[in-house]
Coordinates of C-alpha atoms in Angstrom, one line a residue:
M1 CA -4.1 6.4 35.5
A2 CA -2.0 6.0 32.4
R3 CA 0.2 8.9 31.2
H4 CA 0.2 9.9 27.6
L5 CA 2.6 12.3 25.9
I6 CA 1.2 13.3 22.5
T7 CA 2.9 15.5 19.9
S8 CA 1.7 16.7 16.5
A9 CA 4.2 17.5 13.8
I10 CA 4.9 21.2 14.2
P11 CA 3.7 23.3 11.2
Y12 CA 5.9 25.8 9.4
I13 CA 5.3 29.4 10.3
N14 CA 5.0 30.4 6.6
G15 CA 1.3 31.0 6.3
I16 CA -2.0 29.4 7.2
K17 CA -2.2 25.6 6.7
H18 CA -4.7 23.7 4.5
L19 CA -7.0 20.9 5.5
G20 CA -4.5 18.3 4.3
N21 CA -2.0 19.5 6.9
L22 CA -4.7 19.5 9.6
V23 CA -5.8 15.9 9.0
G24 CA -2.3 14.7 8.6
S25 CA -1.2 15.5 12.1
Q26 CA -2.9 18.0 14.4
L27 CA -6.5 16.8 14.2
P28 CA -6.0 13.1 14.8
A29 CA -3.5 14.0 17.6
D30 CA -6.3 16.0 19.1
L31 CA -8.8 13.2 18.7
Y32 CA -6.4 10.8 20.6
A33 CA -5.7 13.4 23.3
R34 CA -9.4 14.1 23.9
Y35 CA -10.1 10.3 24.0
Q36 CA -7.4 9.6 26.5
R37 CA -8.5 12.5 28.7
G38 CA -12.1 11.2 28.4
R39 CA -10.9 7.8 29.7
G40 CA -9.5 9.6 32.8
N41 CA -5.8 9.4 31.8
E42 CA -3.2 12.1 32.3
V43 CA -2.3 13.8 29.0
L44 CA 0.3 16.3 27.9
F45 CA -0.5 17.3 24.3
L46 CA 2.1 19.6 22.7
C47 CA 2.5 21.4 19.4
A48 CA 4.3 24.5 18.2
T49 CA 5.2 26.6 15.2
D50 CA 8.4 25.7 13.3
E51 CA 9.9 29.2 12.9
H52 CA 13.4 28.8 11.6
G53 CA 15.0 28.2 8.2
T54 CA 14.2 29.3 4.7
P55 CA 10.4 29.2 4.9
A56 CA 10.3 31.8 7.6
E57 CA 12.8 34.1 5.9
L58 CA 11.2 33.9 2.5
A59 CA 7.7 34.4 3.9
A60 CA 8.9 37.4 6.0
K61 CA 10.6 38.9 3.0
K62 CA 7.4 38.5 0.9
A63 CA 5.4 40.1 3.7
G64 CA 7.9 43.0 3.9
K65 CA 8.5 42.5 7.7
P66 CA 11.4 41.6 9.9
V67 CA 11.5 37.8 10.3
A68 CA 11.0 37.9 14.1
E69 CA 8.0 40.2 13.8
Y70 CA 6.5 38.0 11.1
C71 CA 7.0 34.8 13.1
A72 CA 5.3 36.4 16.2
E73 CA 2.3 37.5 14.2
M74 CA 1.9 34.2 12.4
H75 CA 2.2 32.2 15.6
A76 CA -0.7 34.2 17.0
V77 CA -2.7 33.6 13.8
Q78 CA -2.0 29.8 13.8
A79 CA -2.8 29.6 17.5
E80 CA -6.1 31.3 17.0
I81 CA -7.1 29.0 14.1
A82 CA -6.1 26.0 16.2
R83 CA -8.5 27.3 18.9
G84 CA -11.1 27.7 16.1
F85 CA -10.8 24.0 15.3
R86 CA -10.9 23.2 19.0
L87 CA -7.4 21.7 19.0
S88 CA -6.9 21.0 22.7
F89 CA -3.1 21.6 23.0
D90 CA -1.8 21.9 26.6
H91 CA 0.7 24.2 25.0
F92 CA 1.2 25.6 21.5
G93 CA 4.8 26.7 21.6
R94 CA 7.5 28.3 19.3
S95 CA 10.7 26.7 18.1
S96 CA 12.3 30.2 18.5
S97 CA 11.7 30.0 22.2
P98 CA 14.6 30.4 24.7
Q99 CA 14.0 26.9 25.8
N100 CA 14.6 25.5 22.3
H101 CA 17.7 27.6 21.9
E102 CA 19.2 26.2 25.0
L103 CA 18.2 22.6 24.4
T104 CA 19.3 22.6 20.8
Q105 CA 22.7 23.9 21.8
H106 CA 22.8 21.4 24.6
F107 CA 22.2 18.4 22.3
A108 CA 24.8 19.6 19.8
G109 CA 27.3 19.8 22.6
K110 CA 26.5 16.3 23.8
L111 CA 26.7 14.9 20.3
A112 CA 30.1 16.5 19.8
E113 CA 31.3 15.1 23.2
N114 CA 30.3 11.7 22.0
G115 CA 32.2 12.0 18.7
L116 CA 29.1 12.2 16.5
I117 CA 29.7 15.7 15.0
R118 CA 32.2 16.3 12.3
E119 CA 33.2 19.5 10.6
V120 CA 33.0 19.4 6.8
S121 CA 34.2 21.7 4.1
E122 CA 31.6 21.4 1.4
S123 CA 30.6 22.9 -1.9
Q124 CA 27.5 25.1 -1.5
I125 CA 25.7 27.2 -4.0
Y126 CA 26.3 30.9 -3.9
S127 CA 24.0 33.4 -5.6
K128 CA 25.9 36.4 -7.1
T129 CA 22.6 38.2 -7.6
D130 CA 21.6 37.8 -4.0
G131 CA 25.1 38.2 -2.6
R132 CA 24.9 35.2 -0.3
F133 CA 25.1 31.4 0.1
L134 CA 21.8 29.7 -0.6
P135 CA 20.7 27.1 2.0
D136 CA 18.8 24.2 0.6
R137 CA 15.3 25.6 0.7
Y138 CA 16.5 28.8 -1.0
I139 CA 17.1 26.7 -4.1
E140 CA 14.5 25.3 -6.5
G141 CA 14.9 23.2 -9.6
I142 CA 14.0 19.9 -11.3
C143 CA 14.1 16.8 -9.1
P144 CA 16.6 14.3 -10.6
N145 CA 14.5 11.4 -9.2
C146 CA 11.0 12.2 -10.5
G147 CA 11.3 15.3 -12.7
Y148 CA 9.2 17.6 -10.6
D149 CA 10.1 21.1 -11.6
K150 CA 9.6 22.8 -8.2
A151 CA 11.7 20.5 -6.1
R152 CA 13.5 22.2 -3.2
G153 CA 17.2 21.8 -2.3
D154 CA 16.5 19.6 0.7
Q155 CA 13.6 17.4 -0.4
C156 CA 11.3 16.9 -3.3
E157 CA 7.7 17.7 -2.3
N158 CA 6.4 15.4 -5.0
C159 CA 8.3 12.1 -4.4
T160 CA 9.6 13.0 -0.9
K161 CA 13.3 12.0 -1.8
Q162 CA 15.8 13.9 0.3
L163 CA 18.1 15.9 -1.8
D164 CA 21.2 18.2 -1.7
P165 CA 21.0 21.5 -3.6
T166 CA 23.7 20.4 -6.0
D167 CA 21.5 17.4 -7.0
L168 CA 18.9 19.7 -8.6
I169 CA 18.7 20.1 -12.4
E170 CA 18.6 23.7 -13.6
P171 CA 18.8 25.2 -10.1
R172 CA 17.6 28.8 -9.4
S173 CA 17.4 31.1 -6.4
A174 CA 14.1 30.9 -4.6
I175 CA 14.8 34.5 -3.5
S176 CA 15.3 36.3 -6.8
G177 CA 14.8 33.5 -9.4
S178 CA 18.3 34.1 -10.6
T179 CA 20.2 31.3 -12.3
D180 CA 23.5 33.2 -11.9
L181 CA 24.8 30.7 -9.3
E182 CA 28.2 29.3 -8.6
V183 CA 29.6 26.7 -6.2
R184 CA 31.8 27.9 -3.4
E185 CA 33.4 26.3 -0.4
T186 CA 32.0 26.7 3.1
K187 CA 32.3 24.8 6.4
H188 CA 29.4 23.1 8.2
L189 CA 28.7 20.6 11.0
Y190 CA 27.4 17.1 10.2
L191 CA 25.6 14.7 12.4
M192 CA 27.3 11.3 11.9
Q193 CA 24.1 9.3 11.8
A194 CA 25.2 6.8 9.2
G195 CA 27.4 5.2 11.9
M196 CA 24.3 4.7 14.0
R197 CA 22.6 2.4 11.5
G198 CA 22.8 -0.7 13.7
Q199 CA 21.5 1.1 16.8
L200 CA 18.6 2.7 14.8
N201 CA 17.8 -0.7 13.2
D202 CA 17.6 -2.4 16.6
W203 CA 15.3 0.4 17.9
I204 CA 13.0 0.2 14.9
D205 CA 13.0 -3.6 15.2
S206 CA 11.7 -3.3 18.7
Q207 CA 8.6 -1.3 17.6
E208 CA 6.4 -4.3 16.8
D209 CA 3.1 -2.4 16.8
W210 CA 4.0 0.6 14.6
P211 CA 1.7 1.1 11.6
L212 CA 2.8 -0.5 8.3
L213 CA 3.1 2.9 6.7
T214 CA 5.5 4.1 9.3
T215 CA 7.7 1.0 9.4
S216 CA 7.8 0.7 5.6
I217 CA 9.1 4.2 5.2
A218 CA 11.5 3.9 8.1
R219 CA 13.0 0.7 6.7
K220 CA 13.2 2.0 3.2
W221 CA 15.3 5.0 4.4
L222 CA 17.3 2.9 6.7
N223 CA 18.2 0.2 4.2
D224 CA 18.5 2.5 1.1
G225 CA 22.1 3.3 0.4
D226 CA 21.2 7.0 0.0
G227 CA 18.8 7.1 2.9
L228 CA 20.7 7.2 6.2
Q229 CA 23.7 9.5 5.5
D230 CA 25.6 11.9 7.6
R231 CA 23.5 15.0 7.5
G232 CA 24.4 18.7 7.8
I233 CA 23.0 20.4 10.9
T234 CA 24.1 24.0 10.2
R235 CA 23.2 26.6 7.7
D236 CA 24.4 30.0 6.5
L237 CA 21.4 32.0 7.7
D238 CA 20.8 35.0 9.8
W239 CA 17.6 33.7 11.5
G240 CA 17.8 30.7 13.7
I241 CA 19.5 29.2 16.7
P242 CA 23.2 30.3 16.8
V243 CA 25.7 27.4 16.6
R244 CA 27.1 26.9 20.1
R245 CA 28.6 23.9 21.8
G246 CA 26.3 23.9 24.8
K247 CA 27.0 27.2 26.5
E248 CA 30.4 27.6 24.8
P249 CA 31.2 29.2 21.4
W250 CA 31.9 26.9 18.5
P251 CA 35.1 28.1 16.8
G252 CA 34.8 28.4 13.0
M253 CA 31.0 28.4 13.2
E254 CA 30.5 32.1 13.8
G255 CA 27.5 33.6 12.0
K256 CA 25.9 30.2 11.3
V257 CA 22.7 28.7 12.8
F258 CA 21.5 25.2 13.3
Y259 CA 19.6 23.6 10.4
V260 CA 15.8 23.8 11.0
W261 CA 15.4 20.0 10.8
F262 CA 17.9 19.6 13.7
D263 CA 16.2 22.1 16.0
A264 CA 12.5 21.6 15.1
P265 CA 12.1 18.1 16.6
I266 CA 13.9 19.2 19.7
E267 CA 11.1 21.8 20.1
Y268 CA 8.9 18.9 21.1
I269 CA 10.9 18.7 24.3
A270 CA 11.4 22.4 24.7
C271 CA 7.7 23.0 24.3
A272 CA 7.2 21.0 27.5
G273 CA 9.6 23.5 29.2
E274 CA 7.5 26.4 27.7
W275 CA 4.4 24.7 29.1
A276 CA 5.9 24.4 32.6
E277 CA 7.0 28.0 32.6
A278 CA 3.6 29.2 31.3
T279 CA 1.8 27.3 34.0
G280 CA 4.1 28.4 36.8
Q281 CA 5.8 25.1 37.3
D282 CA 9.4 24.1 37.7
D283 CA 11.7 22.0 35.5
A284 CA 10.6 18.8 37.3
A285 CA 7.1 19.3 35.9
W286 CA 8.2 18.9 32.3
Q287 CA 11.2 16.5 33.0
R288 CA 8.8 13.9 34.4
W289 CA 7.4 13.6 30.8
W290 CA 10.7 13.6 29.0
R291 CA 13.5 12.2 31.2
T292 CA 13.4 8.5 32.1
D293 CA 15.6 9.3 35.1
K294 CA 13.0 11.8 36.3
G295 CA 9.8 9.7 36.1
A296 CA 9.1 9.3 32.4
D297 CA 9.5 5.5 32.4
D298 CA 5.7 5.1 32.6
V299 CA 4.9 7.6 29.9
R300 CA 3.4 6.4 26.6
Y301 CA 4.7 8.8 23.9
T302 CA 2.8 9.0 20.6
Q303 CA 3.7 11.2 17.6
F304 CA 1.3 12.1 14.8
M305 CA 2.6 13.2 11.3
G306 CA 2.2 13.1 7.6
K307 CA 4.3 10.4 5.8
D308 CA 6.7 13.0 4.4
N309 CA 7.9 13.6 8.0
V310 CA 8.5 10.0 8.9
P311 CA 12.2 9.7 7.8
F312 CA 13.3 12.5 10.1
H313 CA 11.2 11.3 13.0
T314 CA 12.3 7.6 12.7
L315 CA 16.0 8.3 11.9
S316 CA 17.4 11.8 12.4
F317 CA 15.6 12.8 15.6
P318 CA 16.1 9.4 17.3
A319 CA 19.8 9.6 16.2
T320 CA 20.0 12.9 18.1
I321 CA 18.3 11.5 21.2
L322 CA 20.3 8.2 21.2
G323 CA 23.5 10.0 20.3
S324 CA 23.3 12.3 23.2
G325 CA 23.8 9.4 25.6
E326 CA 21.3 10.9 28.0
P327 CA 18.1 9.3 29.3
W328 CA 15.5 11.1 27.1
K329 CA 12.2 9.6 26.3
L330 CA 12.0 8.0 22.8
V331 CA 8.7 7.8 20.9
D332 CA 6.7 4.6 21.5
Y333 CA 4.3 4.9 18.6
I334 CA 4.3 7.0 15.4
K335 CA 1.0 7.4 13.7
S336 CA 1.6 8.5 10.1
F337 CA -0.8 9.5 7.4
N338 CA -0.9 9.5 3.7
Y339 CA -2.0 12.6 1.7
L340 CA -5.4 14.2 1.5
N341 CA -5.9 15.4 -2.1
Y342 CA -8.2 18.1 -3.2
D343 CA -10.7 17.8 -6.0
G344 CA -8.6 15.9 -8.5
G345 CA -5.3 17.5 -7.5
Q346 CA -3.1 18.1 -4.5
F347 CA -3.5 20.4 -1.6
S348 CA -0.5 22.7 -1.5
T349 CA 0.5 25.5 0.9
S350 CA 3.2 26.8 -1.4
Q351 CA 0.9 26.8 -4.4
G352 CA -2.2 28.1 -2.5
R353 CA -4.4 25.2 -3.7
G354 CA -7.3 23.8 -1.7
V355 CA -9.3 24.9 1.3
F356 CA -7.2 26.6 4.1
M357 CA -8.0 26.4 7.7
D358 CA -9.2 30.0 8.1
Q359 CA -11.4 29.8 5.0
A360 CA -13.0 26.6 6.3
L361 CA -13.9 28.2 9.6
D362 CA -15.4 31.2 7.7
I363 CA -18.0 29.1 6.1
L364 CA -18.9 26.3 8.6
P365 CA -18.4 25.5 12.3
P366 CA -15.4 23.3 13.2
D367 CA -17.4 20.1 13.9
Y368 CA -18.4 19.8 10.3
W369 CA -14.8 19.7 9.2
R370 CA -13.6 17.6 12.1
W371 CA -16.1 14.9 11.4
W372 CA -15.5 14.7 7.6
L373 CA -11.7 14.9 7.9
L374 CA -11.4 12.3 10.6
S375 CA -14.0 9.9 9.1
H376 CA -12.1 10.1 5.8
A377 CA -8.6 10.2 7.3
P378 CA -5.9 9.0 4.7
E379 CA -4.6 6.1 6.7
S380 CA -4.1 3.1 4.4
S381 CA -3.9 5.2 1.3
D382 CA -4.3 8.7 0.0
S383 CA -7.9 10.1 0.2
E384 CA -9.6 12.9 -1.7
F385 CA -11.7 15.8 -0.6
T386 CA -14.6 16.6 -2.9
W387 CA -17.4 19.0 -2.1
K388 CA -20.1 16.5 -3.1
N389 CA -18.7 13.8 -0.7
F390 CA -18.4 16.4 2.1
Q391 CA -22.0 17.5 1.6
T392 CA -23.3 14.0 1.6
S393 CA -21.3 12.9 4.6
V394 CA -22.2 15.9 6.7
N395 CA -25.9 15.7 5.8
K396 CA -26.3 12.0 6.4
D397 CA -24.0 11.5 9.4
L398 CA -24.3 14.7 11.4
A399 CA -27.7 16.1 10.4
D400 CA -29.8 13.0 9.6
V401 CA -28.4 10.6 12.2
L402 CA -26.9 12.4 15.2
G403 CA -28.7 15.7 15.1
N404 CA -32.0 14.2 14.1
F405 CA -31.9 11.8 17.0
V406 CA -31.4 14.5 19.6
S407 CA -34.1 16.7 18.1
R408 CA -36.7 14.0 17.8
V409 CA -36.2 12.7 21.3
T410 CA -36.2 16.0 23.1
K411 CA -39.1 17.5 21.2
F412 CA -41.3 14.4 21.6
C413 CA -40.6 14.3 25.3
R414 CA -41.4 18.0 25.7
S415 CA -44.7 17.5 23.9
K416 CA -45.9 14.4 25.8
F417 CA -44.1 14.4 29.2
G418 CA -42.7 17.9 29.6
E419 CA -39.0 18.9 29.9
A420 CA -38.1 16.3 32.5
V421 CA -37.0 12.7 32.3
P422 CA -40.2 10.6 32.5
E423 CA -40.6 8.5 35.6
A424 CA -43.0 5.8 34.5
G425 CA -42.4 2.5 32.8
T426 CA -39.7 -0.2 33.0
F427 CA -37.3 -1.5 30.3
G428 CA -38.4 -4.4 28.2
P429 CA -36.6 -6.8 25.7
E430 CA -36.0 -4.1 23.1
E431 CA -34.2 -1.8 25.6
H432 CA -32.1 -4.7 27.0
A433 CA -31.2 -5.8 23.4
L434 CA -30.1 -2.2 22.6
I435 CA -28.0 -2.0 25.8
D436 CA -26.3 -5.4 24.9
S437 CA -25.6 -4.2 21.3
L438 CA -24.2 -0.8 22.5
T439 CA -21.9 -2.6 25.0
I440 CA -20.4 -4.6 22.2
R441 CA -20.1 -1.5 20.0
L442 CA -18.6 0.5 22.8
R443 CA -15.8 -2.0 23.3
N444 CA -15.1 -2.0 19.6
Y445 CA -15.0 1.8 19.6
E446 CA -12.5 1.7 22.5
T447 CA -10.4 -0.9 20.7
H448 CA -10.2 1.2 17.6
M449 CA -9.5 4.4 19.4
E450 CA -6.7 2.8 21.5
A451 CA -5.2 1.5 18.3
M452 CA -5.5 4.9 16.7
E453 CA -7.5 3.5 13.8
V454 CA -9.2 6.8 13.0
R455 CA -11.6 5.8 10.3
K456 CA -12.7 2.6 12.0
S457 CA -13.3 4.6 15.2
A458 CA -15.5 7.0 13.2
A459 CA -17.4 4.2 11.6
E460 CA -18.1 2.5 14.9
L461 CA -19.2 5.8 16.5
R462 CA -21.6 6.4 13.6
G463 CA -22.9 2.8 14.1
I464 CA -23.6 3.7 17.7
W465 CA -25.6 6.7 16.6
V466 CA -27.4 4.6 14.0
A467 CA -28.3 2.0 16.7
G468 CA -30.2 4.7 18.6
N469 CA -32.1 5.8 15.6
E470 CA -33.0 2.2 14.6
Y471 CA -34.2 1.6 18.1
L472 CA -36.5 4.7 17.9
Q473 CA -37.9 3.6 14.6
S474 CA -38.5 0.1 15.9
V475 CA -40.2 0.9 19.2
A476 CA -41.9 4.1 17.8
P477 CA -42.7 5.8 21.1
W478 CA -45.0 8.3 19.3
T479 CA -47.2 5.3 18.4
T480 CA -46.7 3.4 21.7
F481 CA -47.8 6.5 23.6
K482 CA -51.3 6.2 22.2
T483 CA -51.9 2.8 23.8
D484 CA -49.3 2.5 26.6
P485 CA -47.9 5.9 27.8
D486 CA -45.8 4.2 30.6
K487 CA -44.0 2.1 28.0
A488 CA -43.4 5.1 25.9
A489 CA -42.0 6.9 28.9
A490 CA -39.5 4.2 29.5
Q491 CA -38.4 4.3 25.9
I492 CA -37.9 8.1 26.0
R493 CA -36.1 7.9 29.3
L494 CA -33.6 5.5 27.7
A495 CA -33.4 7.8 24.6
L496 CA -32.7 10.9 26.7
N497 CA -29.9 9.0 28.5
L498 CA -28.6 8.1 25.0
V499 CA -28.1 11.8 24.3
R500 CA -25.7 12.1 27.2
F501 CA -24.1 8.8 26.2
Y502 CA -23.6 10.1 22.6
A503 CA -22.2 13.3 23.9
V504 CA -19.4 11.6 25.9
L505 CA -18.5 9.2 23.1
S506 CA -18.7 11.9 20.4
A507 CA -16.6 14.6 22.2
P508 CA -13.3 13.6 20.6
F509 CA -14.8 14.0 17.2
V510 CA -17.3 16.8 17.5
P511 CA -16.6 18.6 20.8
D512 CA -18.9 21.6 20.3
A513 CA -21.9 19.4 19.5
A514 CA -21.0 17.2 22.5
S515 CA -20.8 20.2 24.8
D516 CA -24.2 21.4 23.5
M517 CA -25.8 18.0 24.0
L518 CA -24.6 17.9 27.6
A519 CA -25.8 21.4 28.2
A520 CA -29.2 20.5 26.8
M521 CA -29.4 17.6 29.1
Q522 CA -28.3 20.0 31.9
T523 CA -25.6 17.8 33.2
V524 CA -21.8 18.1 33.6
D525 CA -21.4 14.4 34.0
D526 CA -19.1 13.5 31.1
S527 CA -17.7 10.4 32.8
W528 CA -16.8 7.6 30.4
P529 CA -19.6 4.9 30.1
D530 CA -17.6 1.9 31.1
D531 CA -20.8 0.2 32.3
V532 CA -23.4 0.8 29.6
P533 CA -26.5 -0.1 31.7
A534 CA -25.3 2.3 34.5
A535 CA -24.5 5.0 31.9
L536 CA -28.0 4.8 30.4
S537 CA -29.6 5.6 33.8
V538 CA -27.4 8.6 34.8
L539 CA -30.3 11.0 34.0
E540 CA -32.7 10.0 36.6
P541 CA -36.5 10.4 36.5
G542 CA -37.5 14.0 37.0
H543 CA -34.1 15.3 35.8
I544 CA -34.7 18.6 33.9
F545 CA -33.5 19.1 30.3
T546 CA -34.0 21.6 27.5
V547 CA -34.6 21.2 23.8
P548 CA -31.5 22.3 22.0
E549 CA -31.2 24.3 18.8
V550 CA -30.7 22.4 15.5
A551 CA -27.3 20.8 16.0
F552 CA -26.3 20.5 12.4
A553 CA -27.9 22.4 9.5
K554 CA -27.8 20.6 6.2
I555 CA -25.5 21.8 3.4
S556 CA -27.7 22.8 0.5
D557 CA -26.8 22.2 -3.2
E558 CA -26.5 25.9 -3.7
Q559 CA -24.0 26.3 -0.9
R560 CA -22.0 23.3 -2.2
E561 CA -21.9 24.7 -5.7
D562 CA -20.9 28.2 -4.4
W563 CA -18.0 26.8 -2.3
Q564 CA -16.9 24.5 -5.1
A565 CA -16.6 27.5 -7.5
R566 CA -15.1 29.8 -4.9
F567 CA -12.3 27.3 -4.0
S568 CA -11.6 26.1 -7.5
G569 CA -8.6 28.3 -8.1
V570 CA -5.5 29.3 -6.3
R571 CA -5.3 31.3 -3.1
T572 CA -3.2 34.4 -3.5

C-alpha cells in the first residue's frame, strides 16, 4: 500500500471562493485523493483556511466584526461549502490554530539559529489618515510592470510579479483610500533565501517529472535577478502569529506578527497536527507523514495550486524547510494550473466577478460542476467557462452518455427479466471484444490519473462510458430479446455489471452519482477493477437491483439563459 500526502493551496478567509479557485487547487486535489483511496492506498488529504494578514483584517473590518470572530464564521462557511462539493479532506484546518502558532515560531527560531534570519531597518509606508503602518496588502496602486491599476503591495494579481509597496505608482491606502502617505523607518525580520539559490536550484533540478508549467515558473523566479531575494517575514499588524524565537521572546519585535506568506505554508504541516488531535491520536500519527526521521521516507507528497502560488511553494516554503536543517518532508510533485476565465473576462474574488461556490450549489448539484470543471481543467493553458459550453458538456456527457446508459439498462431489464441480474446466456464475441477494449481503456485511465493529467483522465473516462453505449447500440438487446432471450439476458447481465464498473471508475469525478449507481445495484463492493473480466461478473445471476431515479436532468435553454443573465454582473 502506497502512502500519499496531498495538500491543496489553502484559500484566503476573506469570503467565498469562485469556481476558478475551486478548479485551480481543491477540486483536482480531491480527484487525486479519491482516486488513490480507490486504488487501496493510504491517503492524508489536508487543506485549511488562510486566516492571517491583510485580507482577513480588511474583510473583518468591512463586515463590522472582530477579526477572530469573522475568521471563525468564515471557516465554518468555507468548510460547509467544501462538504457541498464533496471535497474529501481528512481535515480542513485553520492557519490560526495553536499548532500553526507553535510550528511557525519553531521554524523561525531554527532559521535564526542557522543564520538565515536578519534584522532590517526598512522604509515602510505610513498612513497619516489611518494612523498606522500599512503592510503590503493594505496598499494598492498601479503596477510598475504591467500598468494594472489595482495591484497590491506584495504582488500584482494581473501579471503575478512580486512587488514591494514602495514599487507601486500612485499608492493609496486599501483601508481608507487615502493618498496621504509617507515613508517611515521600521524594523523587520528577513529570511535570507537569496543565499540558498544553489541549494534550491539543485532541489528543483532533481524534480525531473514536475509539470512544465511548474518548472518554468520556478526557474524563471530562481534565475530572474529580481526573483529570489531576501524576503520580509514580519509585518506591523495586530492579527497574526506573534513574532517569537521558538518559545522565547524576540527582542525588538514586540507587537509584530509573522507575514502571512511565511506562516500559511507551514499550516500544511500544522494541519496534520490538528487532524491528529481531532481524531484522538498522538504526535507520532502526524509526524509519520511529515518527518523523514519518523517514517515519512515512503510518503509521496503532492501539492495542488494555481500558477500564481508556484513561486512561494517552489522557493520560499522550501527555503524555510531546508533552512531549518531538520528532517521535514519536502514536496515530491507540484501540480499547478493556469487560470479559468469567466465569459470573456476573469473570475475575481476581490471584484466579485463570476460564479461563486455557494451560488453554484444553489442552482445545481455538485457532480454537474465537478464534471465540467475537471474535464475542462486549465492545465496546458488558460480555459474559459461559458454557460453554453457548460450546458452542452453536461447534457452530452452526463445526461446522454452516463445517465442514459444506466437508465436504459435497468429499465429494460426490469421490463423483460425483472429486477434481478439475468441468469441465462453466455458471453459471445461482442462481449469479449468489449472487455478487451475496456481493459485497454482502463489502463490508459489509470496512467493519466497517476500522472495527474486531469483532462486526459476525464476524456478517457468518458470514452469508457461511450464504449458501453456503443455496445448497447450494436447488440441491441431489445431486438435480440425477440429472437434469442438467453443472448439478450447475457448482454444485459454484462451491462448491469458495467453500471457498477462505471460507478467505481467515476467516483473520483462524480461521487454522488457513483454512490447512487452502487446503491441502485444494491452493492457496497467498490473495489478497483484491476481484472476487468472479473469486475464485470461481480453482480452474479439473481442479484437484486433497483431502477434509479434520473441521474442527470438536462439543462434547458431557458435555465442557461436565466443563469447567464443572473451572473453577468458583479457580486456585491
